[in-house]
Amino acid sequence: MDRYFKLIIILFFTFFLSFNLTSNTSLASKTENASSIVQKLIEKIQNIQETKYTEEEKRTEFLKVIETFFDMNIVAKVSTGPYWRTATSNEKKRYTELITELIADVTASQLGDISNVEFQLHSSFQKGDKMVIVSGELLVPNQSKSKINVNWRFSTPDSDVPKIIDVEFENISMLVAQKEESVAIIRKNGGVFSALITAIEEKLRK
Amino acid sequence: MILNRFFLTATFFLAFLSTSCSSVDEELISNRKDPFEDTNRKIFVFNDNLDTVVLEPIAAGYNKVIPSYAKTAINNHVYWVGLPNNTINSALQRKWENATISSLHFTVNALTLGFVNLLIEDEPPHQQDFGQTLAFYGVSEGPYVVVPVTGGKTSRHAFSEVINFVINPYSAFTENKTIDQAISFQPVLTTISWRATNFELVNDLKYNSLDAYVRARSAYYQNRFKKIQSYNNNNNDNNNAPSEADSLFDNLDTEG
């Protein structure tokens, strides 16, 4: 009886230790994975900056980067707040396409003409169950502010590759700002979701 | 002299608040913190035009003409001028260590009027303003107001800027005409230096947003929230302080 009891205790501790080790390894791998994705993203941006593209080609390349590294479904959903539920499926699809284009356009205008952008990793940590934040400094030579604090927020679902869902520059979340803008536009137009789509289309045409 | 300046600025500020606060229809307000959005937007357009016509070209020229070492010296000086304020506010918030570091930095760098940071190796004190002190004592932030020239902020923060303006190391020498002129030039220098340092960030906000007013307000609140939160949590590491973005993902199903 005593032997059985000891065996159960040993089995319990073995199980407990292996579970803890697995979950810690999984946490570490999630944060490491997210950090390496940021480095890959920076390399992609450097490649675009170093290659002689036309403005239109540059824009297309940045669009590919956004589609690859960002979870645009989450970005679209979160950036419209409560109005996402009121949109039709066609409106949701169109808005997701447009917001992707808008982010690509803004990124191309901000980073397209700069060279030698680098990222200095400071830390990478878990935030909640399914998010990781990769924090560091973006080094942008020949700009008025050559060091910009950046936090990349990743969604890290167990079943899929981690993707970026938000970027914070100098404590300012682009997603929070986008959400406030989108909600303000929809509200100003009496809660009509399509007004936001029209506003982004007009912005992209300019 | 100091009192005169204080009352003049405070009167201007109160007069501005009382004339500008015409509220808009509740339904059309895009943010509950901004009940005077209608008036605020008009002042924002004025500030935006002023920036386009005056500040942006000056900041662009400043970035082009002034060598980087001179820009660093000017930034150091602007920072040094704010240190007495920082010391007082840190002390008022019982952040004794920060108050001591701040006064030490002010005293040592006074040798160069702050243009050269003689304590560059040391960790700089954390910036604390009177608005943060008022927050510490539980004063509510009040509605969002856009002040001509200086921009949008909570009314608590706008009021605190009046106090910040009065507490200036040069104030002790107001009998001297040259120094008196230097005081008048301080806000101008601070504004140009700030605009030049944040040139691309501000232009991005101006030219790349769907609604520049809302984006500016959002940027202000996020930055301010993080500053005050990091103090309240006694957390000097800004990255670990909670941010407004955290609440966006509270109920997010990342699998779906």
XYZ file of C-alpha atoms in Angstrom:
462
model
C 0.000 0.000 0.000
C 2.838 2.320 0.959
C 4.657 1.510 -2.301
C 1.552 2.320 -4.323
C 1.184 5.595 -2.495
C 4.811 6.536 -3.257
C 4.307 5.590 -6.899
C 1.226 7.820 -7.157
C 3.135 10.747 -5.587
C 6.064 10.281 -8.013
C 3.718 10.035 -10.990
C 1.852 13.147 -9.859
C 5.062 15.204 -9.532
C 6.394 13.934 -12.857
C 3.143 14.969 -14.532
C 3.107 18.341 -12.755
C 6.736 19.116 -13.665
C 6.400 18.064 -17.282
C 3.190 20.134 -17.632
C 4.908 23.190 -16.190
C 7.974 22.766 -18.346
C 5.839 22.343 -21.489
C 3.766 25.432 -20.779
C 6.880 27.511 -19.968
C 8.571 26.290 -23.145
C 5.446 27.135 -25.077
C 5.373 30.660 -23.585
C 9.053 31.151 -24.352
C 8.611 29.881 -27.887
C 5.658 32.239 -28.437
C 7.652 35.306 -27.390
C 10.732 34.184 -29.341
C 8.602 33.459 -32.363
C 7.011 36.922 -32.239
C 10.441 38.594 -31.906
C 11.780 36.723 -34.901
C 8.704 37.722 -36.924
C 9.436 41.394 -36.174
C 13.020 40.906 -37.387
C 11.702 39.260 -40.590
C 9.290 42.163 -41.086
C 12.132 44.687 -40.708
C 14.227 42.709 -43.210
C 11.339 42.808 -45.703
C 11.018 46.580 -45.232
C 14.783 47.009 -45.698
C 14.569 44.985 -48.947
C 11.826 47.249 -50.269
C 13.798 50.352 -49.295
C 16.955 49.102 -50.976
C 15.272 48.041 -54.219
C 14.570 50.703 -56.830
C 10.802 50.465 -57.123
C 8.406 52.966 -58.605
C 5.940 54.521 -56.138
C 3.203 52.146 -57.311
C 5.452 49.062 -57.026
C 6.556 50.179 -53.575
C 2.930 50.476 -52.514
C 2.191 46.963 -53.834
C 5.185 45.549 -51.951
C 4.061 47.188 -48.698
C 0.564 45.805 -49.281
C 2.042 42.288 -49.500
C 3.974 42.901 -46.276
C 0.833 44.035 -44.438
C -1.154 41.038 -45.703
C 1.590 38.630 -44.647
C 2.470 39.947 -41.208
C -0.770 41.496 -39.955
C -4.001 39.805 -38.946
C -6.230 42.149 -40.915
C -9.428 40.352 -39.905
C -8.807 41.209 -36.260
C -7.635 44.749 -37.130
C -10.805 45.365 -39.176
C -13.067 43.935 -36.494
C -11.499 45.830 -33.575
C -11.059 49.111 -35.446
C -14.794 49.537 -35.990
C -15.834 48.748 -32.420
C -19.538 48.068 -31.899
C -20.363 48.964 -35.519
C -18.713 45.782 -36.862
C -21.839 43.854 -35.886
C -24.077 46.234 -37.840
C -22.122 45.842 -41.110
C -23.227 43.434 -43.842
C -20.762 40.728 -44.903
C -20.006 42.642 -48.122
C -19.275 45.801 -46.122
C -17.016 43.843 -43.752
C -15.092 42.390 -46.699
C -14.761 45.771 -48.439
C -13.708 47.540 -45.230
C -11.050 44.880 -44.541
C -9.612 45.385 -48.055
C -9.668 49.165 -47.732
C -8.118 49.351 -44.274
C -5.328 47.037 -45.484
C -4.691 49.372 -48.439
C -4.796 52.430 -46.185
C -2.230 50.966 -43.765
C -0.011 49.954 -46.717
C -0.267 53.480 -48.144
C 0.601 55.133 -44.843
C 3.513 52.720 -44.258
C 4.806 53.343 -47.788
C 4.658 57.113 -47.272
C 6.359 56.887 -43.864
C 9.041 54.312 -44.585
C 9.215 54.099 -48.370
C 11.796 56.811 -48.883
C 13.993 56.083 -45.881
C 16.879 53.645 -45.915
C 18.589 51.576 -43.236
C 15.664 51.246 -40.864
C 16.611 48.979 -37.984
C 14.870 47.508 -34.966
C 16.554 47.175 -31.583
C 14.762 44.575 -29.491
C 14.354 45.424 -25.799
C 11.946 42.801 -24.530
C 9.267 40.378 -25.536
C 6.583 39.344 -23.079
C 3.245 37.607 -22.793
C 0.147 39.794 -22.351
C -2.873 37.750 -21.338
C -3.402 34.256 -22.733
C -3.195 34.897 -26.425
C -1.091 37.991 -26.932
C 2.597 38.783 -26.978
C 4.182 42.226 -27.008
C 7.523 42.765 -28.675
C 9.023 45.989 -27.477
C 11.983 47.969 -28.749
C 13.234 50.952 -30.670
C 12.921 51.668 -34.342
C 16.094 53.349 -35.536
C 15.342 55.661 -38.435
C 18.446 57.499 -39.624
C 18.226 61.033 -41.051
C 14.825 61.693 -39.539
C 13.994 64.404 -37.004
C 13.421 61.695 -34.424
C 15.943 58.965 -35.046
C 14.772 56.613 -32.262
C 11.098 55.760 -31.953
C 9.766 53.515 -29.176
C 7.672 50.755 -30.717
C 5.529 47.982 -29.269
C 4.292 45.286 -31.645
C 1.233 43.479 -30.333
C 0.809 39.924 -31.622
C -2.133 37.593 -31.450
C -0.704 34.180 -30.703
C -3.455 31.615 -31.256
C -2.371 28.046 -30.461
C -3.452 26.802 -33.855
C -1.884 29.399 -36.116
C 1.170 31.550 -36.857
C 1.400 34.691 -34.644
C 0.350 37.839 -36.469
C 0.586 41.528 -35.645
C -2.681 43.129 -34.530
C -1.448 46.513 -33.344
C 1.608 48.758 -33.400
C 2.258 51.386 -30.725
C 4.564 54.276 -31.608
C 5.690 56.335 -28.587
C 2.839 54.942 -26.432
C 0.237 55.637 -29.099
C -1.661 52.631 -30.332
C -2.472 52.912 -34.013
C -5.434 50.590 -33.540
C -6.981 52.671 -30.736
C -6.552 55.824 -32.850
C -8.028 54.089 -35.910
C -10.971 52.801 -33.887
C -11.742 56.289 -32.560
C -11.568 57.749 -36.063
C -13.775 55.035 -37.561
C -16.359 55.264 -34.791
C -16.419 59.097 -35.071
C -17.040 58.928 -38.834
C -19.804 56.322 -38.528
C -21.448 58.203 -35.658
C -21.329 61.515 -37.515
C -23.187 59.801 -40.346
C -26.002 58.482 -38.190
C -24.496 55.049 -37.589
C -24.228 54.145 -41.289
C -21.252 51.797 -41.747
C -20.921 52.470 -45.479
C -20.010 56.122 -44.678
C -16.701 54.857 -43.312
C -16.069 52.885 -46.504
C -16.754 56.020 -48.578
C -14.406 58.103 -46.376
C -11.538 55.621 -46.823
C -12.161 55.351 -50.576
C -11.961 59.141 -50.842
C -8.777 59.217 -48.768
C -7.153 56.563 -50.975
C -8.109 58.445 -54.147
C -6.283 61.601 -52.962
C 5.969 90.408 -11.829
C 5.413 86.666 -11.460
C 1.947 87.274 -10.011
C 1.113 89.649 -12.856
C 2.059 87.024 -15.390
C 0.090 84.382 -13.543
C -3.103 86.438 -13.353
C -2.800 87.547 -16.964
C -2.463 83.985 -18.215
C -5.110 82.625 -15.842
C -7.584 85.346 -16.865
C -6.939 84.596 -20.533
C -7.435 80.888 -19.909
C -10.685 81.313 -17.933
C -12.034 83.804 -20.474
C -11.266 81.318 -23.211
C -13.017 78.502 -21.368
C -16.131 80.521 -20.669
C -16.510 81.747 -24.251
C -15.593 78.543 -26.032
C -17.712 76.052 -24.205
C -20.814 75.766 -26.317
C -21.768 72.126 -26.263
C -23.085 70.077 -29.189
C -25.885 67.593 -29.605
C -25.160 64.479 -27.507
C -25.801 62.206 -30.518
C -23.112 63.899 -32.593
C -20.387 63.778 -29.957
C -17.751 61.298 -31.077
C -16.306 60.986 -27.573
C -17.926 61.548 -24.178
C -14.782 63.268 -22.864
C -15.233 65.943 -25.508
C -18.564 67.725 -24.916
C -17.372 70.905 -26.659
C -16.321 69.114 -29.824
C -17.977 71.631 -32.108
C -16.007 74.603 -30.760
C -12.896 72.513 -30.268
C -12.934 71.521 -33.939
C -13.041 75.190 -35.008
C -10.020 76.017 -32.844
C -8.306 72.869 -34.126
C -8.759 74.092 -37.725
C -7.273 77.460 -36.705
C -4.291 75.716 -35.033
C -3.869 73.416 -38.022
C -3.766 76.343 -40.443
C -1.365 78.187 -38.167
C 0.855 75.107 -38.141
C 0.754 74.803 -41.932
C 1.528 78.461 -42.547
C 3.976 79.216 -39.713
C 5.209 76.336 -37.623
C 5.684 73.582 -40.193
C 7.900 75.665 -42.530
C 9.909 76.989 -39.560
C 10.362 73.458 -38.161
C 11.360 72.168 -41.624
C 13.919 74.988 -41.947
C 15.134 74.407 -38.404
C 15.721 70.710 -39.159
C 17.555 71.574 -42.371
C 19.712 74.446 -41.149
C 20.523 73.733 -37.506
C 23.239 71.084 -37.068
C 22.313 68.110 -34.934
C 24.656 69.048 -32.051
C 22.983 72.483 -31.824
C 19.546 70.843 -31.867
C 20.641 68.562 -29.032
C 21.863 71.615 -27.087
C 18.537 73.416 -27.597
C 16.576 70.301 -26.593
C 18.774 69.987 -23.484
C 18.110 73.636 -22.600
C 14.334 73.282 -23.067
C 14.451 70.185 -20.871
C 16.553 71.990 -18.226
C 14.092 74.886 -18.058
C 11.384 72.381 -17.100
C 13.367 70.829 -14.238
C 12.335 73.204 -11.385
C 8.770 72.466 -12.304
C 9.581 68.768 -12.296
C 11.199 69.007 -8.859
C 8.232 70.831 -7.324
C 5.690 68.458 -8.813
C 7.656 65.354 -7.848
C 7.832 66.685 -4.274
C 4.119 67.527 -4.259
C 3.478 63.935 -5.316
C 5.853 62.689 -2.599
C 8.218 61.263 -5.182
C 11.236 62.322 -3.171
C 13.855 60.417 -5.122
C 12.688 61.903 -8.411
C 12.572 65.393 -6.846
C 16.150 65.016 -5.617
C 17.460 63.731 -8.959
C 15.608 66.501 -10.758
C 17.037 69.280 -8.568
C 20.514 67.756 -8.836
C 20.279 67.747 -12.639
C 19.028 71.337 -12.591
C 21.791 72.576 -10.281
C 24.644 70.829 -12.079
C 23.463 71.729 -15.572
C 22.845 75.357 -14.537
C 26.588 75.809 -15.144
C 25.838 75.652 -18.870
C 22.256 77.016 -18.669
C 21.250 73.484 -19.556
C 22.715 73.585 -23.071
C 25.194 70.842 -22.196
C 23.944 67.877 -20.210
C 26.777 67.268 -17.754
C 24.962 64.268 -16.272
C 24.375 62.411 -19.512
C 25.545 59.114 -18.004
C 22.971 59.286 -15.203
C 19.385 58.213 -15.572
C 17.273 61.350 -16.124
C 14.412 62.136 -13.731
C 10.901 61.167 -14.798
C 8.893 64.092 -16.013
C 6.095 65.194 -13.718
C 3.889 68.184 -14.416
C 1.280 70.009 -12.391
C -1.510 68.161 -14.217
C -0.106 64.876 -12.871
C 0.032 66.446 -9.396
C -3.626 67.429 -9.644
C -4.392 63.848 -10.791
C -2.456 62.576 -7.755
C -4.732 64.602 -5.451
C -7.829 63.262 -7.161
C -8.803 66.304 -9.243
C -10.872 65.034 -12.153
C -9.435 65.583 -15.613
C -12.405 67.622 -16.854
C -13.529 67.977 -20.442
C -11.207 68.035 -23.422
C -10.476 71.575 -24.636
C -8.488 72.745 -27.619
C -6.534 75.831 -26.632
C -5.489 78.259 -29.401
C -1.851 77.705 -30.403
C -0.973 75.137 -27.717
C -3.497 72.498 -28.812
C -5.865 69.983 -27.263
C -5.694 68.757 -23.681
C -7.900 68.015 -20.697
C -8.974 71.176 -18.851
C -6.972 69.975 -15.811
C -3.866 69.737 -17.966
C -4.594 73.093 -19.655
C -4.874 74.778 -16.252
C -1.653 73.109 -15.125
C 0.191 74.628 -18.075
C -0.560 78.084 -16.713
C 1.222 77.101 -13.504
C 4.050 75.425 -15.433
C 4.551 78.641 -17.372
C 4.921 80.654 -14.176
C 7.458 78.292 -12.591
C 10.498 79.042 -14.677
C 14.116 79.350 -13.510
C 14.488 82.639 -15.379
C 11.677 84.200 -13.331
C 14.165 84.987 -10.565
C 15.988 87.383 -12.873
C 13.065 89.338 -14.311
C 14.645 92.679 -13.423
C 17.210 92.042 -16.128
C 15.809 93.104 -19.531
C 17.749 90.531 -21.563
C 16.585 87.712 -19.346
C 13.049 89.052 -19.445
C 13.208 88.815 -23.248
C 14.590 85.292 -22.922
C 11.514 84.352 -20.866
C 9.196 85.605 -23.594
C 11.131 83.598 -26.147
C 10.999 80.361 -24.085
C 7.556 79.096 -25.183
C 8.435 79.883 -28.811
C 11.706 77.979 -28.571
C 10.004 75.059 -26.837
C 7.280 74.899 -29.493
C 9.693 75.058 -32.443
C 12.015 72.503 -30.882
C 9.094 70.139 -30.157
C 7.597 70.514 -33.646
C 10.989 69.976 -35.294
C 11.743 66.875 -33.192
C 8.339 65.373 -33.960
C 8.229 66.620 -37.544
C 7.315 63.359 -39.305
C 5.009 62.151 -36.511
C 2.947 65.359 -36.566
C 2.861 65.460 -40.372
C 1.691 61.866 -40.408
C -1.169 62.828 -38.120
C -2.005 65.886 -40.243
C -1.858 64.357 -43.673
C -2.475 60.617 -43.310
C -5.490 60.422 -41.033
C -9.149 60.142 -41.932
C -10.055 62.688 -39.249
C -6.999 64.555 -37.949
C -8.956 66.063 -35.048
C -10.017 62.682 -33.673
C -6.560 61.183 -34.222
C -4.891 64.088 -32.404
C -7.314 63.726 -29.482
C -6.750 59.983 -29.355
C -2.956 60.403 -29.443
C -3.143 62.958 -26.633
C -5.333 60.826 -24.371
C -3.289 57.658 -24.930
C -0.037 59.399 -24.160
C -1.445 61.172 -21.110
C -3.164 58.010 -19.832
C 0.091 56.084 -20.030
C 2.042 58.847 -18.249
C -0.424 59.041 -15.356
C -0.900 55.264 -15.158
C 2.821 54.600 -15.040
C 3.022 57.022 -12.107
C 0.004 55.566 -10.278
C 1.441 52.070 -10.562
C 4.784 53.463 -9.464
C 6.030 51.820 -12.600
C 8.858 53.553 -14.347
C 8.857 51.104 -17.204
C 6.328 52.503 -19.638
C 6.057 49.236 -21.552
C 4.602 47.362 -18.638
C 2.142 50.091 -17.698
C -1.391 49.338 -18.847
C -2.438 51.041 -22.049
C -5.789 51.903 -23.561
C -5.109 49.295 -26.239
C -5.286 46.516 -23.626
C -9.020 47.032 -23.170
C -9.636 46.624 -26.918
C -8.741 42.978 -26.748
C -10.530 42.032 -23.536
C -13.151 39.931 -25.277
C -11.311 39.229 -28.460
C -11.502 35.721 -29.862
C -8.183 35.478 -31.644
C -9.015 32.071 -33.058
C -12.012 33.291 -34.971
